[in-house]
CSV table of C-alpha atoms in Angstrom, one decimal:
chain,number,residue,atom,x,y,z
A,1,UNK,CA,110.5,-20.9,104.2
A,2,UNK,CA,109.4,-22.9,107.2
A,3,UNK,CA,107.2,-25.9,107.6
A,4,UNK,CA,106.3,-28.5,110.3
A,5,UNK,CA,109.2,-30.6,109.1
A,6,UNK,CA,111.6,-27.7,108.7
A,7,UNK,CA,111.9,-28.2,105.0
A,8,UNK,CA,114.8,-25.7,104.4
A,9,UNK,CA,117.1,-27.5,106.9
A,10,UNK,CA,116.3,-30.9,105.4
A,11,UNK,CA,117.3,-30.1,101.9
A,12,UNK,CA,120.8,-31.0,100.8
A,13,UNK,CA,123.0,-28.2,99.2
A,14,UNK,CA,121.2,-26.7,96.2
A,15,UNK,CA,122.0,-28.1,92.8
A,16,UNK,CA,123.6,-26.0,90.1
A,17,UNK,CA,122.7,-26.8,86.5
A,18,UNK,CA,121.6,-25.0,83.4
A,19,UNK,CA,118.2,-25.4,81.7
A,20,UNK,CA,116.3,-25.8,85.0
A,21,UNK,CA,112.8,-26.9,85.9
A,22,UNK,CA,110.8,-25.4,88.8
A,23,UNK,CA,109.7,-27.4,91.9
A,24,UNK,CA,106.9,-26.2,94.1
A,25,UNK,CA,107.4,-27.2,97.8
A,26,UNK,CA,104.4,-27.5,100.0
A,27,UNK,CA,103.9,-27.6,103.8
A,28,UNK,CA,103.4,-31.0,105.5
A,29,UNK,CA,100.3,-32.3,107.1
A,30,UNK,CA,98.5,-29.6,109.1
A,31,UNK,CA,100.8,-26.8,107.7
A,32,UNK,CA,99.9,-24.0,105.5
A,33,UNK,CA,100.9,-24.0,101.9
A,34,UNK,CA,104.2,-22.5,101.0
A,35,UNK,CA,106.3,-22.5,97.9
A,36,UNK,CA,109.9,-21.9,96.7
A,37,UNK,CA,111.7,-22.3,93.5
A,38,UNK,CA,114.4,-25.0,93.8
A,39,UNK,CA,116.6,-25.6,90.8
A,40,UNK,CA,116.4,-29.1,89.5
A,41,UNK,CA,118.4,-30.6,86.7
A,42,UNK,CA,117.2,-31.6,83.3
A,43,UNK,CA,120.5,-32.9,81.8
A,44,UNK,CA,124.0,-33.8,82.8
A,45,UNK,CA,122.9,-35.4,86.1
A,46,UNK,CA,125.6,-35.6,88.8
A,47,UNK,CA,125.6,-38.3,91.4
A,48,UNK,CA,124.7,-37.1,94.9
A,49,UNK,CA,126.3,-38.3,98.2
A,50,UNK,CA,124.5,-40.7,100.5
A,51,UNK,CA,121.1,-39.6,101.8
A,52,UNK,CA,121.2,-37.3,104.8
A,53,UNK,CA,121.3,-38.8,108.3
A,54,UNK,CA,118.0,-39.9,109.7
A,55,UNK,CA,116.4,-40.5,106.3
A,56,UNK,CA,115.3,-44.1,105.5
A,57,UNK,CA,115.2,-45.0,101.8
A,58,UNK,CA,112.0,-46.5,100.5
A,59,UNK,CA,113.5,-49.9,100.2
A,60,UNK,CA,114.7,-49.8,103.8
A,61,UNK,CA,111.2,-48.7,105.1
A,62,UNK,CA,109.5,-51.5,103.2
A,63,UNK,CA,111.9,-54.1,104.3
A,64,UNK,CA,111.3,-53.1,107.9
A,65,UNK,CA,107.5,-53.3,107.4
A,66,UNK,CA,107.8,-56.7,105.8
A,67,UNK,CA,109.9,-58.1,108.7
A,68,UNK,CA,107.6,-56.7,111.4
A,69,UNK,CA,104.6,-58.3,109.6
A,70,UNK,CA,106.5,-61.6,109.3
A,71,UNK,CA,107.4,-61.6,113.0
A,72,UNK,CA,103.7,-61.0,113.7
A,73,UNK,CA,102.5,-63.9,111.6
A,74,UNK,CA,105.1,-66.2,113.2
A,75,UNK,CA,103.8,-65.2,116.6
A,76,UNK,CA,100.2,-65.7,115.5
A,77,UNK,CA,101.0,-69.2,114.2
A,78,UNK,CA,102.8,-70.2,117.4
A,79,UNK,CA,100.0,-68.9,119.6
A,80,UNK,CA,97.3,-70.6,117.6
A,81,UNK,CA,99.0,-73.9,117.5
A,82,UNK,CA,99.9,-73.8,121.2
A,83,UNK,CA,96.3,-72.9,122.1
A,84,UNK,CA,94.7,-75.7,120.0
A,85,UNK,CA,97.3,-78.5,120.6
A,86,UNK,CA,98.0,-77.9,124.3
A,87,UNK,CA,94.8,-76.2,125.5
A,88,UNK,CA,92.3,-78.3,123.5
A,89,UNK,CA,94.0,-81.5,122.5
A,90,UNK,CA,96.7,-82.0,125.2
A,91,UNK,CA,99.5,-82.5,122.7
A,92,UNK,CA,103.0,-81.2,122.6
A,93,UNK,CA,103.2,-78.3,120.1
A,94,UNK,CA,107.0,-78.3,119.5
A,95,UNK,CA,107.2,-80.1,116.1
A,96,UNK,CA,104.0,-78.5,114.9
A,97,UNK,CA,105.3,-75.0,115.7
A,98,UNK,CA,108.6,-75.7,113.9
A,99,UNK,CA,106.6,-76.7,110.8
A,100,UNK,CA,103.7,-74.3,111.2
A,101,UNK,CA,105.5,-71.0,111.6
A,102,UNK,CA,107.3,-71.1,108.3
A,103,UNK,CA,104.2,-72.5,106.6
A,104,UNK,CA,102.0,-69.5,107.6
A,105,UNK,CA,104.7,-67.1,106.5
A,106,UNK,CA,105.1,-68.9,103.2
A,107,UNK,CA,101.3,-68.8,102.6
A,108,UNK,CA,101.2,-65.1,103.3
A,109,UNK,CA,104.2,-64.4,101.1
A,110,UNK,CA,102.6,-66.3,98.2
A,111,UNK,CA,99.4,-64.4,98.7
A,112,UNK,CA,101.3,-61.1,98.5
A,113,UNK,CA,100.4,-59.9,102.0
A,114,UNK,CA,104.0,-58.7,102.7
A,115,UNK,CA,104.1,-56.6,99.5
A,116,UNK,CA,100.8,-54.8,99.6
A,117,UNK,CA,102.0,-52.0,101.8
A,118,UNK,CA,104.7,-51.1,99.3
A,119,UNK,CA,102.1,-50.1,96.7
A,120,UNK,CA,99.6,-48.5,99.1
A,121,UNK,CA,99.5,-45.2,100.9
A,122,UNK,CA,97.0,-46.4,103.5
A,123,UNK,CA,98.1,-49.6,105.2
A,124,UNK,CA,94.9,-51.3,106.4
A,125,UNK,CA,94.8,-54.6,108.2
A,126,UNK,CA,91.0,-54.7,107.8
A,127,UNK,CA,91.3,-54.8,104.0
A,128,UNK,CA,93.4,-58.0,104.3
A,129,UNK,CA,90.7,-59.8,106.4
A,130,UNK,CA,89.1,-61.8,103.6
A,131,UNK,CA,92.5,-63.1,102.4
A,132,UNK,CA,93.7,-63.8,106.0
A,133,UNK,CA,90.5,-65.8,106.6
A,134,UNK,CA,91.1,-67.9,103.5
A,135,UNK,CA,94.8,-68.4,104.3
A,136,UNK,CA,94.0,-69.3,108.0
A,137,UNK,CA,91.6,-72.0,106.7
A,138,UNK,CA,94.2,-73.4,104.3
A,139,UNK,CA,96.8,-73.3,107.1
A,140,UNK,CA,94.5,-75.2,109.5
A,141,UNK,CA,93.9,-77.9,106.9
A,142,UNK,CA,97.6,-78.2,106.1
A,143,UNK,CA,98.5,-78.4,109.8
A,144,UNK,CA,95.9,-81.2,110.3
A,145,UNK,CA,97.6,-83.2,107.6
A,146,UNK,CA,101.1,-82.4,109.0
A,147,UNK,CA,100.1,-83.2,112.5
A,148,UNK,CA,99.0,-86.7,111.5
A,149,UNK,CA,102.3,-87.3,109.9
A,150,UNK,CA,104.4,-85.8,112.7
A,151,UNK,CA,102.8,-87.4,115.7
A,152,UNK,CA,100.2,-89.9,114.4
A,153,UNK,CA,97.6,-88.0,116.5
A,154,UNK,CA,95.0,-86.4,114.1
A,155,UNK,CA,93.1,-83.3,114.7
A,156,UNK,CA,89.3,-83.7,114.7
A,157,UNK,CA,86.9,-81.3,112.9
A,158,UNK,CA,86.3,-79.1,116.0
A,159,UNK,CA,90.1,-78.6,116.5
A,160,UNK,CA,90.6,-77.8,112.9
A,161,UNK,CA,87.9,-75.2,113.1
A,162,UNK,CA,89.4,-73.8,116.3
A,163,UNK,CA,92.8,-73.5,114.7
A,164,UNK,CA,91.3,-71.7,111.7
A,165,UNK,CA,89.5,-69.2,113.9
A,166,UNK,CA,92.4,-68.6,116.4
A,167,UNK,CA,94.9,-68.3,113.6
A,168,UNK,CA,92.7,-65.7,111.8
A,169,UNK,CA,92.2,-63.6,115.0
A,170,UNK,CA,95.8,-63.9,116.1
A,171,UNK,CA,97.0,-62.8,112.6
A,172,UNK,CA,94.7,-59.8,112.5
A,173,UNK,CA,95.8,-58.8,116.0
A,174,UNK,CA,99.5,-59.2,115.3
A,175,UNK,CA,99.3,-57.3,112.0
A,176,UNK,CA,97.3,-54.5,113.7
A,177,UNK,CA,100.0,-54.2,116.4
A,178,UNK,CA,102.8,-54.5,113.9
A,179,UNK,CA,101.5,-51.7,111.7
A,180,UNK,CA,100.9,-49.5,114.8
A,181,UNK,CA,104.5,-50.0,115.9
A,182,UNK,CA,105.9,-49.2,112.5
A,183,UNK,CA,103.7,-46.2,112.1
A,184,UNK,CA,105.1,-44.8,115.3
A,185,UNK,CA,108.7,-45.7,114.5
A,186,UNK,CA,108.6,-44.3,110.9
A,187,UNK,CA,108.1,-40.7,109.8
A,188,UNK,CA,105.1,-40.1,107.5
A,189,UNK,CA,105.8,-41.1,103.9
A,190,UNK,CA,107.1,-38.1,101.9
A,191,UNK,CA,105.4,-37.8,98.5
A,192,UNK,CA,106.3,-35.7,95.5
A,193,UNK,CA,103.4,-35.0,93.2
A,194,UNK,CA,104.1,-35.0,89.4
A,195,UNK,CA,101.2,-33.0,88.0
A,196,UNK,CA,99.7,-29.5,88.1
A,197,UNK,CA,99.5,-27.5,91.3
A,198,UNK,CA,95.7,-27.9,91.6
A,199,UNK,CA,96.0,-31.7,91.7
A,200,UNK,CA,98.9,-31.4,94.2
A,201,UNK,CA,96.8,-29.3,96.5
A,202,UNK,CA,93.8,-31.7,96.3
A,203,UNK,CA,96.0,-34.7,97.0
A,204,UNK,CA,97.7,-32.9,99.9
A,205,UNK,CA,94.2,-32.2,101.4
A,206,UNK,CA,93.0,-35.8,100.9
A,207,UNK,CA,96.1,-37.3,102.5
A,208,UNK,CA,95.9,-34.9,105.4
A,209,UNK,CA,92.3,-36.0,106.1
A,210,UNK,CA,92.8,-39.7,105.5
A,211,UNK,CA,94.1,-42.7,107.4
A,212,UNK,CA,97.3,-42.7,105.2
A,213,UNK,CA,100.4,-41.6,107.1
A,214,UNK,CA,101.8,-39.6,104.1
A,215,UNK,CA,102.4,-35.9,103.3
A,216,UNK,CA,102.9,-34.0,100.0
A,217,UNK,CA,106.3,-32.2,100.2
A,218,UNK,CA,106.1,-30.6,96.8
A,219,UNK,CA,105.0,-30.9,93.2
A,220,UNK,CA,106.5,-30.9,89.7
A,221,UNK,CA,104.6,-30.1,86.5
A,222,UNK,CA,104.1,-33.1,84.3
A,223,UNK,CA,103.9,-31.2,81.0
A,224,UNK,CA,104.2,-27.7,79.7
A,225,UNK,CA,106.5,-24.8,80.7
A,226,UNK,CA,108.8,-25.7,83.6
A,227,UNK,CA,108.2,-29.4,83.4
A,228,UNK,CA,111.1,-31.6,84.4
A,229,UNK,CA,112.6,-34.2,82.2
A,230,UNK,CA,112.0,-37.3,84.3
A,231,UNK,CA,112.5,-40.0,81.7
A,232,UNK,CA,116.0,-40.8,83.1
A,233,UNK,CA,116.0,-43.2,86.1
A,234,UNK,CA,119.2,-41.6,87.4
A,235,UNK,CA,117.5,-38.2,87.4
A,236,UNK,CA,114.5,-39.5,89.4
A,237,UNK,CA,116.9,-41.2,91.8
A,238,UNK,CA,118.7,-37.9,92.3
A,239,UNK,CA,115.6,-35.9,92.9
A,240,UNK,CA,114.3,-38.5,95.4
A,241,UNK,CA,117.6,-38.4,97.3
A,242,UNK,CA,117.9,-34.6,97.2
A,243,UNK,CA,114.4,-34.0,98.5
A,244,UNK,CA,114.1,-37.1,100.6
A,245,UNK,CA,111.2,-38.5,98.6
A,246,UNK,CA,109.7,-41.8,99.5
A,247,UNK,CA,107.1,-42.0,96.7
A,248,UNK,CA,106.1,-40.3,93.4
A,249,UNK,CA,102.4,-39.6,93.0
A,250,UNK,CA,101.6,-39.1,89.3
A,251,UNK,CA,98.4,-37.1,88.7
A,252,UNK,CA,97.8,-36.6,85.0
A,253,UNK,CA,95.3,-34.0,83.9
A,254,UNK,CA,93.6,-36.3,81.3
A,255,UNK,CA,93.3,-40.0,80.7
A,256,UNK,CA,95.7,-40.0,77.7
A,257,UNK,CA,98.4,-37.8,79.2
A,258,UNK,CA,101.6,-38.5,77.2
A,259,UNK,CA,104.7,-39.4,79.0
A,260,UNK,CA,103.0,-41.0,82.0
A,261,UNK,CA,103.9,-44.6,81.1
A,262,UNK,CA,107.6,-43.6,80.5
A,263,UNK,CA,107.7,-41.8,83.8
A,264,UNK,CA,106.3,-44.8,85.6
A,265,UNK,CA,108.9,-47.1,84.0
A,266,UNK,CA,111.7,-44.7,84.9
A,267,UNK,CA,110.6,-44.4,88.5
A,268,UNK,CA,110.4,-48.1,88.9
A,269,UNK,CA,113.8,-48.5,87.3
A,270,UNK,CA,115.1,-46.0,89.8
A,271,UNK,CA,113.7,-47.9,92.8
A,272,UNK,CA,111.2,-45.2,93.7
A,273,UNK,CA,107.6,-46.4,94.6
A,274,UNK,CA,104.9,-44.9,92.3
A,275,UNK,CA,101.3,-44.2,92.8
A,276,UNK,CA,99.1,-43.0,89.9
A,277,UNK,CA,95.9,-41.1,90.2
A,278,UNK,CA,94.0,-42.2,87.1
A,279,UNK,CA,91.1,-40.0,86.1
A,280,UNK,CA,89.0,-42.9,84.9
A,281,UNK,CA,88.8,-44.5,88.3
A,282,UNK,CA,87.0,-41.4,89.6
A,283,UNK,CA,84.0,-42.7,87.6
A,284,UNK,CA,84.4,-46.5,87.7
A,285,UNK,CA,85.8,-46.9,91.2
A,286,UNK,CA,88.3,-49.6,92.4
A,287,UNK,CA,86.0,-52.5,91.7
A,288,UNK,CA,87.1,-52.5,88.0
A,289,UNK,CA,88.9,-55.7,86.9
A,290,UNK,CA,92.2,-55.7,85.0
A,291,UNK,CA,92.8,-58.4,82.4
A,292,UNK,CA,95.6,-59.1,79.9
A,293,UNK,CA,94.7,-59.7,76.3
A,294,UNK,CA,97.8,-60.7,74.3
A,295,UNK,CA,99.9,-58.2,76.1
A,296,UNK,CA,97.3,-55.4,76.2
A,297,UNK,CA,95.9,-54.5,79.6
A,298,UNK,CA,92.1,-53.8,79.6
A,299,UNK,CA,89.9,-52.5,82.3
A,300,UNK,CA,86.6,-54.2,82.8
A,301,UNK,CA,83.8,-52.1,84.4
A,302,UNK,CA,80.8,-53.9,85.8
A,303,UNK,CA,77.3,-52.5,85.3
A,304,UNK,CA,76.1,-49.8,87.8
A,305,UNK,CA,73.8,-50.8,90.6
A,306,UNK,CA,72.8,-54.1,92.3
A,307,UNK,CA,71.0,-57.1,90.9
A,308,UNK,CA,67.8,-58.5,92.6
A,309,UNK,CA,69.7,-61.3,94.4
A,310,UNK,CA,72.3,-58.9,95.6
A,311,UNK,CA,69.7,-56.6,97.0
A,312,UNK,CA,68.2,-59.5,98.8
A,313,UNK,CA,71.5,-60.4,100.4
A,314,UNK,CA,72.0,-56.8,101.6
A,315,UNK,CA,68.5,-56.6,103.0
A,316,UNK,CA,68.9,-60.0,104.8
A,317,UNK,CA,72.2,-58.7,106.3
A,318,UNK,CA,70.5,-55.5,107.5
A,319,UNK,CA,67.6,-57.4,109.2
A,320,UNK,CA,69.9,-59.8,110.9
A,321,UNK,CA,72.3,-57.2,112.3
A,322,UNK,CA,69.6,-54.7,113.2
A,323,UNK,CA,67.5,-57.3,115.1
A,324,UNK,CA,70.5,-58.1,117.3
A,325,UNK,CA,71.4,-54.4,117.8
A,326,UNK,CA,67.8,-53.5,118.8
A,327,UNK,CA,67.7,-56.3,121.4
A,328,UNK,CA,71.1,-55.3,122.8
A,329,UNK,CA,70.4,-51.6,122.7
A,330,UNK,CA,66.9,-51.7,124.2
A,331,UNK,CA,67.9,-50.6,127.8
A,332,UNK,CA,70.2,-47.9,126.3
A,333,UNK,CA,67.3,-46.6,124.2
A,334,UNK,CA,65.0,-46.4,127.2
A,335,UNK,CA,67.6,-44.5,129.3
A,336,UNK,CA,68.4,-42.0,126.5
A,337,UNK,CA,64.7,-41.4,125.9
A,338,UNK,CA,64.2,-40.5,129.5
A,339,UNK,CA,67.2,-38.2,129.5
A,340,UNK,CA,66.0,-36.3,126.4
A,341,UNK,CA,62.5,-35.9,128.0
A,342,UNK,CA,63.9,-34.6,131.3
A,343,UNK,CA,66.5,-32.3,129.8
A,344,UNK,CA,64.3,-30.0,127.6
A,345,UNK,CA,60.7,-29.4,126.7
A,346,UNK,CA,59.5,-31.2,123.5
A,347,UNK,CA,59.2,-34.7,122.0
A,348,UNK,CA,61.7,-37.5,122.6
A,349,UNK,CA,62.1,-38.2,118.9
A,350,UNK,CA,62.9,-35.9,116.0
A,351,UNK,CA,61.4,-36.8,112.7
A,352,UNK,CA,62.5,-35.2,109.5
A,353,UNK,CA,61.6,-35.8,105.8
A,354,UNK,CA,64.5,-37.3,103.9
A,355,UNK,CA,64.8,-38.5,100.3
A,356,UNK,CA,65.3,-42.3,100.1
A,357,UNK,CA,65.8,-44.9,97.4
A,358,UNK,CA,64.5,-44.0,94.0
A,359,UNK,CA,63.5,-40.6,95.3
A,360,UNK,CA,60.8,-41.8,97.7
A,361,UNK,CA,60.5,-39.6,100.8
A,362,UNK,CA,60.4,-41.0,104.3
A,363,UNK,CA,60.6,-39.7,107.9
A,364,UNK,CA,64.0,-40.3,109.5
A,365,UNK,CA,63.9,-40.9,113.3
A,366,UNK,CA,66.5,-39.6,115.7
A,367,UNK,CA,66.6,-38.6,119.3
A,368,UNK,CA,65.9,-34.9,119.6
A,369,UNK,CA,69.2,-33.1,120.2
A,370,UNK,CA,68.1,-29.5,119.5
A,371,UNK,CA,65.5,-27.1,120.9
A,372,UNK,CA,62.0,-27.4,119.4
A,373,UNK,CA,62.3,-24.2,117.3
A,374,UNK,CA,65.7,-25.2,115.7
A,375,UNK,CA,64.4,-24.9,112.1
A,376,UNK,CA,63.2,-21.3,112.8
A,377,UNK,CA,66.7,-20.3,113.9
A,378,UNK,CA,68.5,-21.9,110.9
A,379,UNK,CA,68.3,-18.9,108.6
A,380,UNK,CA,70.0,-16.7,111.3
A,381,UNK,CA,72.9,-19.1,111.4
A,382,UNK,CA,73.5,-19.7,107.7
A,383,UNK,CA,76.5,-17.3,107.7
A,384,UNK,CA,78.3,-19.7,110.0
A,385,UNK,CA,77.8,-22.7,107.7
A,386,UNK,CA,81.0,-24.9,107.5
A,387,UNK,CA,80.4,-27.0,104.4
A,388,UNK,CA,79.5,-24.5,101.8
A,389,UNK,CA,76.6,-24.3,99.3
A,390,UNK,CA,74.0,-27.1,99.4
A,391,UNK,CA,74.5,-28.4,103.0
A,392,UNK,CA,74.3,-27.0,106.5
A,393,UNK,CA,76.7,-28.1,109.3
A,394,UNK,CA,78.0,-26.4,112.4
A,395,UNK,CA,80.6,-27.9,114.7
A,396,UNK,CA,79.3,-25.7,117.6
A,397,UNK,CA,75.6,-25.2,117.1
A,398,UNK,CA,73.8,-23.0,119.7
A,399,UNK,CA,70.5,-24.8,119.1
A,400,UNK,CA,71.8,-28.1,120.6
A,401,UNK,CA,70.7,-29.0,124.1
A,402,UNK,CA,72.9,-30.3,126.9
A,403,UNK,CA,71.9,-33.9,126.4
A,404,UNK,CA,71.9,-33.3,122.7
A,405,UNK,CA,75.6,-32.4,122.8
A,406,UNK,CA,76.4,-35.7,124.4
A,407,UNK,CA,74.2,-37.6,122.0
A,408,UNK,CA,75.8,-36.0,119.0
A,409,UNK,CA,79.4,-36.4,120.2
A,410,UNK,CA,78.8,-40.1,120.7
A,411,UNK,CA,76.4,-40.5,117.7
A,412,UNK,CA,73.8,-42.0,120.0
A,413,UNK,CA,71.2,-39.7,118.5
A,414,UNK,CA,71.3,-41.9,115.4
A,415,UNK,CA,70.2,-45.1,117.2
A,416,UNK,CA,66.5,-44.8,116.6
A,417,UNK,CA,67.3,-45.1,112.8
A,418,UNK,CA,67.4,-48.8,113.5
A,419,UNK,CA,63.6,-48.6,113.3
A,420,UNK,CA,64.0,-47.0,109.8
A,421,UNK,CA,66.2,-50.0,108.8
A,422,UNK,CA,63.7,-52.5,110.1
A,423,UNK,CA,60.9,-50.8,108.0
A,424,UNK,CA,63.1,-50.9,104.9
A,425,UNK,CA,63.4,-47.2,104.6
A,426,UNK,CA,67.1,-47.2,105.4
A,427,UNK,CA,70.0,-49.6,105.3
A,428,UNK,CA,72.8,-50.0,107.9
A,429,UNK,CA,75.3,-48.7,105.3
A,430,UNK,CA,74.5,-46.6,102.3
A,431,UNK,CA,74.5,-43.1,100.8
A,432,UNK,CA,73.7,-40.3,103.1
A,433,UNK,CA,70.0,-39.5,103.1
A,434,UNK,CA,69.5,-35.9,102.1
A,435,UNK,CA,66.8,-33.5,103.2
A,436,UNK,CA,64.6,-32.1,100.4
A,437,UNK,CA,66.4,-28.8,100.2
A,438,UNK,CA,69.7,-30.6,99.6
A,439,UNK,CA,68.3,-33.2,97.3
A,440,UNK,CA,66.9,-30.7,94.8
A,441,UNK,CA,70.5,-29.5,94.2
A,442,UNK,CA,71.6,-33.0,93.1
A,443,UNK,CA,71.2,-33.1,89.3
A,444,UNK,CA,71.9,-35.3,86.3
A,445,UNK,CA,74.0,-38.5,86.7
A,446,UNK,CA,74.7,-37.6,90.4
A,447,UNK,CA,71.2,-38.7,91.2
A,448,UNK,CA,72.3,-42.3,90.5
A,449,UNK,CA,73.3,-42.3,94.2
A,450,UNK,CA,69.6,-43.0,94.9
A,451,UNK,CA,69.9,-46.4,93.3
A,452,UNK,CA,70.7,-47.8,96.8
A,453,UNK,CA,68.7,-47.4,100.0
A,454,UNK,CA,70.3,-44.6,102.2
A,455,UNK,CA,72.3,-45.7,105.2
A,456,UNK,CA,72.7,-45.0,108.9
A,457,UNK,CA,76.4,-44.8,108.1
A,458,UNK,CA,78.5,-44.7,105.0
A,459,UNK,CA,81.8,-43.6,103.5
A,460,UNK,CA,80.9,-39.9,103.8
A,461,UNK,CA,80.0,-40.1,107.5
A,462,UNK,CA,83.3,-41.5,108.7
A,463,UNK,CA,85.5,-38.9,107.0
A,464,UNK,CA,87.9,-37.0,109.3
A,465,UNK,CA,87.0,-33.6,107.9
A,466,UNK,CA,83.8,-31.9,106.6
A,467,UNK,CA,83.3,-32.5,102.9
A,468,UNK,CA,81.4,-30.2,100.6
A,469,UNK,CA,78.4,-31.6,98.7
A,470,UNK,CA,80.3,-32.1,95.5
A,471,UNK,CA,82.8,-34.4,97.2
A,472,UNK,CA,80.1,-36.1,99.1
A,473,UNK,CA,78.2,-36.9,95.9
A,474,UNK,CA,81.4,-38.4,94.4
A,475,UNK,CA,82.1,-40.5,97.5
A,476,UNK,CA,78.5,-41.8,97.5
A,477,UNK,CA,78.7,-42.6,93.7
A,478,UNK,CA,81.9,-44.6,94.1
A,479,UNK,CA,80.3,-46.5,97.1
A,480,UNK,CA,77.3,-47.5,94.9
A,481,UNK,CA,79.6,-48.5,92.0
A,482,UNK,CA,81.9,-50.6,94.2
A,483,UNK,CA,79.3,-52.2,96.6
A,484,UNK,CA,80.0,-55.5,98.2
A,485,UNK,CA,78.9,-57.1,101.5
A,486,UNK,CA,82.4,-57.0,102.7
A,487,UNK,CA,82.6,-53.2,102.0
A,488,UNK,CA,79.5,-52.8,104.2
A,489,UNK,CA,81.2,-54.8,107.0
A,490,UNK,CA,84.3,-52.7,106.8
A,491,UNK,CA,82.4,-49.4,106.9
A,492,UNK,CA,80.5,-50.7,110.0
A,493,UNK,CA,83.8,-51.5,111.8
A,494,UNK,CA,85.3,-48.2,110.8
A,495,UNK,CA,82.1,-46.4,112.0
A,496,UNK,CA,82.5,-47.9,115.5
A,497,UNK,CA,86.1,-46.9,115.5
A,498,UNK,CA,85.3,-43.4,114.3
A,499,UNK,CA,82.6,-43.0,117.0
A,500,UNK,CA,84.9,-44.2,119.7
A,501,UNK,CA,87.6,-41.8,118.7
A,502,UNK,CA,85.4,-38.7,118.1
A,503,UNK,CA,83.3,-39.4,121.2
A,504,UNK,CA,86.3,-40.3,123.4
A,505,UNK,CA,84.4,-43.4,124.6
């Protein structure tokens, strides 16, 4: 067997035990699936030698990540204090830096910002922005008090605000750089899925197409014939060492899978990080709230959809951002309109009927990127469809014009949808607006995606790989269930990054 990571050569000498379970090994990211039966022990576990050379244990990896983030926060505090005290206030920053650097690190530690990466597969600095903004404000207020005591020279309101802003920006930049460095220095996280083969294949595909630097190296059945007895921490420690596993991903088939809680406790006792894929969160999303009632953990699920005041906030955000974007993009819109008109015969804009909020139809506006008879040619090209039943997408579409290829590659053909947003037919961020032929295929509870106004961008549009309609509906449902203004802001930032990467601009 051969994979991108040369799995055969990485494994330690085979184990020899009676009463064996079967392990299915899979290829790494980008590799084709492969499998082999590797004997794994159920009882009488022997101790293994030290991990093979070049392999960093999970605890070592997480310690390195924490130290890099700590150094980044220390630099951010020093830069922010120097900028404000020297550049704006003409003071010496020495004493403030000595007090400020450990203070910011302490605040981040208390807030858990050095421990988040250990429990997450995707390490995102953008997700930390709200907490960093709050901690930066607290840091600025604390430093204003300390500065008064250290030097007798107080900071006025403008300097406190500047320290807040600069600390936030410096911390974000330092953490982005630190995570980029550790991502390059560390190999992708090696995950062993405990669950059925179907779940393992789905998790492997999702990880390969996500921002997470992780790969599934194999799977073990959780229950049934061939299931391994993983209730012993020493057994889990041996398997993790033998297969160079950084993390267990537990994927129970049902919500009441027996043995999951014992497996989680055993893995934690063995020092192996654990990620659980609970079935219930596929319906309620990540916005559910956990609470403890006399030692019993309960999951609170908020009602589906948005209240009237929340809709008003979302609409106000759309109008404010869209107005600024239209003013800034006016010259670009004029140039692109002229290019479309000169490149091929036909109108500048392409209008198409889409299904909007609550099922109301509207005309979406785009720059025309195809020849005028594109719809007539669609039936001839259906055999080349890349996203399966219900949707139609081609990476290389012969109907696209020369200017259209540029517009699509850079997503500039979507800019006229800003007018749809101003008219209230669309939002900046929301579920994907479907054409009528696609919308009639959405049935039952899946139609709850129409509770929100469709968006120019959304969670589906920034995926790294084409998703079939079934997955797209699930992604849109979770977006609606979890909506927050900060979620819209994150998706807008990630859209810009996605466009820049895919368009090479």
